[in-house]
Amino acid sequence: NVPRTIACLDVSHTQGSETVASLVFFANGEPDKSEYRRFRIKGDWGNDDFRSLQEALSRYLKRRIEEERELPDLLVIDGGKGQLSAARVVLEELDLGHQPVISLAKREEEVFLPGRSEPIRLPRRSPALRLLQRVRDEAHRFAVTYNRKLRTRRTISSRLAEIPGVGPARQRILLERFGSMRSLAA
């Protein structure tokens, strides 16, 4: 079946801190930004991408099921065989073994399928590969942007915390008012 809806999951972190995951959703080959999701990874997995991916995927699928919403026709995982195996564990735990899932490895643009030891190499100019790359790249962009936002917030907040009498509430007010440390300093 041709997948009408595709969801792609990616994990991003900065040397094990500010670990986040993103999920982007495409319908009929176009982004559906109302369905995008960001996840702050709650588990203290450090830079264990597999556990972080499992946490985010589990949270996403459980919520979709609770809200009785349709699952995507195809789930794409950014990564290789290991990430695909980690996703399959979550799908089996949630009794969703029938959910179509693949992973797309960046370096060689290999597509991994469950139960298949060798990857599929689509032609570089294949429209299917181009769509998968576009979905994967958007998930990566969305995750990295969220990771940067959290890292910047932490860095700015820690510098403001050094000022006597400026607590968390005042830090938030100052950042909302001025937007950046540069504006605040000016």
Coordinates of C-alpha atoms in Angstrom, one line a residue:
N1 CA 0.0 0.0 0.0
V2 CA 1.1 3.5 -0.7
P3 CA 1.4 5.3 2.6
R4 CA -0.8 8.4 2.7
T5 CA 0.4 9.5 6.1
I6 CA 4.0 9.2 7.3
A7 CA 5.4 10.0 10.7
C8 CA 9.1 10.3 11.3
L9 CA 10.9 10.2 14.7
D10 CA 14.4 11.6 15.4
V11 CA 16.4 12.1 18.6
S12 CA 18.7 14.9 19.3
H13 CA 21.0 15.7 22.3
T14 CA 24.1 17.7 23.2
Q15 CA 26.6 15.2 24.6
G16 CA 23.9 13.5 26.5
S17 CA 22.1 16.6 27.9
E18 CA 19.0 18.3 26.7
T19 CA 17.9 15.1 25.1
V20 CA 14.8 15.6 22.9
A21 CA 12.9 13.8 20.2
S22 CA 10.8 15.2 17.5
L23 CA 8.0 13.6 15.4
V24 CA 7.0 15.2 12.1
F25 CA 3.9 14.1 10.2
F26 CA 3.4 14.2 6.5
A27 CA 0.0 13.7 4.8
N28 CA -0.1 13.2 1.0
G29 CA 3.6 14.1 0.8
E30 CA 3.2 17.4 2.5
P31 CA 4.1 18.4 6.1
D32 CA 1.1 18.6 8.5
K33 CA 2.6 20.9 11.1
S34 CA -0.5 20.6 13.4
E35 CA 0.6 17.0 13.9
Y36 CA 4.2 17.7 14.8
R37 CA 5.3 16.7 18.3
R38 CA 8.3 17.5 20.5
F39 CA 9.3 15.4 23.4
R40 CA 11.6 16.2 26.2
I41 CA 13.1 12.9 27.2
K42 CA 12.3 12.3 30.9
G43 CA 14.5 9.2 31.4
D44 CA 18.1 9.7 32.4
W45 CA 19.4 7.8 29.4
G46 CA 22.3 10.2 28.7
N47 CA 23.2 9.8 25.0
D48 CA 21.5 6.4 24.7
D49 CA 19.6 7.1 21.5
F50 CA 17.8 3.8 21.5
R51 CA 16.2 4.2 25.0
S52 CA 15.4 7.9 24.2
L53 CA 13.7 6.8 20.9
Q54 CA 11.7 4.1 22.7
E55 CA 10.5 6.6 25.3
A56 CA 9.4 9.1 22.7
L57 CA 7.7 6.5 20.5
S58 CA 6.0 4.9 23.4
R59 CA 4.6 8.2 24.6
Y60 CA 3.4 9.2 21.1
L61 CA 1.7 5.9 20.3
K62 CA 0.0 5.6 23.8
R63 CA -1.4 9.0 23.4
R64 CA -2.7 8.4 19.9
I65 CA -4.3 5.2 21.1
E66 CA -5.9 6.9 24.2
E67 CA -7.3 9.7 22.0
E68 CA -8.5 7.0 19.5
R69 CA -6.7 8.7 16.7
E70 CA -5.4 7.0 13.6
L71 CA -1.9 5.8 13.5
P72 CA 0.3 6.8 10.5
D73 CA 0.3 4.5 7.5
L74 CA 4.1 4.4 7.8
L75 CA 6.5 5.1 10.7
V76 CA 10.0 6.2 9.7
I77 CA 12.8 6.1 12.2
D78 CA 15.9 8.2 11.6
G79 CA 18.8 5.7 12.0
G80 CA 19.8 2.2 11.0
K81 CA 19.1 -1.3 12.1
G82 CA 19.6 -0.6 15.8
Q83 CA 17.0 2.2 15.9
L84 CA 14.6 0.0 13.9
S85 CA 15.0 -2.8 16.4
A86 CA 14.4 -0.4 19.3
A87 CA 11.2 0.9 17.6
R88 CA 10.0 -2.7 17.0
V89 CA 10.3 -3.5 20.7
V90 CA 7.9 -0.6 21.5
L91 CA 5.5 -1.7 18.8
E92 CA 5.4 -5.2 20.1
E93 CA 4.9 -4.1 23.7
L94 CA 1.9 -2.0 22.6
D95 CA 0.6 -4.9 20.5
L96 CA 1.1 -2.9 17.4
G97 CA 3.3 -5.5 15.6
H98 CA 1.3 -4.9 12.4
Q99 CA 2.3 -1.2 12.2
P100 CA 4.5 -0.6 9.1
V101 CA 7.8 0.8 10.2
I102 CA 11.2 1.4 8.5
S103 CA 14.4 3.2 9.3
L104 CA 16.5 5.4 7.0
A105 CA 20.2 5.5 7.6
K106 CA 21.9 8.8 6.7
R107 CA 25.3 7.9 5.3
E108 CA 24.3 5.5 2.5
E109 CA 20.6 6.4 2.5
E110 CA 19.8 2.7 3.2
V111 CA 16.2 1.7 4.0
F112 CA 15.9 -1.0 6.7
L113 CA 12.8 -3.2 6.9
P114 CA 11.9 -5.4 9.9
G115 CA 12.8 -9.1 9.4
R116 CA 15.3 -8.3 6.6
S117 CA 19.0 -8.4 7.3
E118 CA 20.1 -6.5 4.2
P119 CA 18.9 -2.9 3.6
I120 CA 17.2 -1.7 0.4
R121 CA 19.1 0.8 -1.6
L122 CA 16.7 2.9 -3.7
P123 CA 18.1 4.8 -6.7
R124 CA 19.4 8.3 -5.7
R125 CA 16.8 9.9 -8.0
S126 CA 13.9 7.8 -6.8
P127 CA 10.9 9.9 -5.8
A128 CA 10.2 7.5 -3.0
L129 CA 13.8 8.0 -1.6
R130 CA 13.5 11.8 -2.0
L131 CA 10.2 11.8 0.0
L132 CA 11.8 9.7 2.7
Q133 CA 14.8 12.0 2.9
R134 CA 12.6 15.1 3.0
V135 CA 10.6 13.6 5.9
R136 CA 13.7 12.5 7.7
D137 CA 15.5 15.8 7.2
E138 CA 12.4 17.7 8.5
A139 CA 12.4 15.5 11.7
H140 CA 16.1 16.2 12.2
R141 CA 15.6 20.0 11.7
F142 CA 12.7 20.0 14.1
A143 CA 14.6 18.0 16.8
V144 CA 17.8 20.1 16.5
T145 CA 15.9 23.4 16.7
Y146 CA 14.2 22.3 19.9
N147 CA 17.5 21.0 21.4
R148 CA 19.1 24.4 20.6
K149 CA 16.2 26.3 22.2
L150 CA 16.5 24.3 25.4
R151 CA 20.3 24.6 25.5
T152 CA 20.1 28.4 24.9
R153 CA 17.5 28.8 27.7
R154 CA 19.7 26.8 30.1
T155 CA 22.8 28.9 29.2
I156 CA 21.0 32.2 29.6
S157 CA 19.2 31.2 32.7
S158 CA 22.5 30.1 34.4
R159 CA 24.1 33.4 33.7
L160 CA 21.1 35.3 35.1
A161 CA 21.2 33.1 38.2
E162 CA 24.6 34.4 39.0
I163 CA 23.1 37.8 39.8
P164 CA 22.1 38.1 43.5
G165 CA 18.3 38.5 44.0
V166 CA 17.4 37.1 40.5
G167 CA 15.4 33.9 41.0
P168 CA 13.7 31.7 38.4
A169 CA 10.5 33.8 38.2
R170 CA 12.5 37.0 37.6
Q171 CA 14.8 35.2 35.0
R172 CA 11.7 34.1 33.0
I173 CA 10.2 37.7 33.1
L174 CA 13.5 39.2 32.0
L175 CA 13.9 36.7 29.1
E176 CA 10.4 37.2 28.0
R177 CA 10.8 41.0 28.1
F178 CA 14.2 41.2 26.4
G179 CA 14.4 38.0 24.4
S180 CA 18.2 37.5 24.8
M181 CA 21.2 38.2 27.0
R182 CA 22.5 40.7 24.4
S183 CA 19.3 42.7 24.5
L184 CA 19.2 42.5 28.3
A185 CA 22.8 43.7 28.6
A186 CA 22.1 46.6 26.3

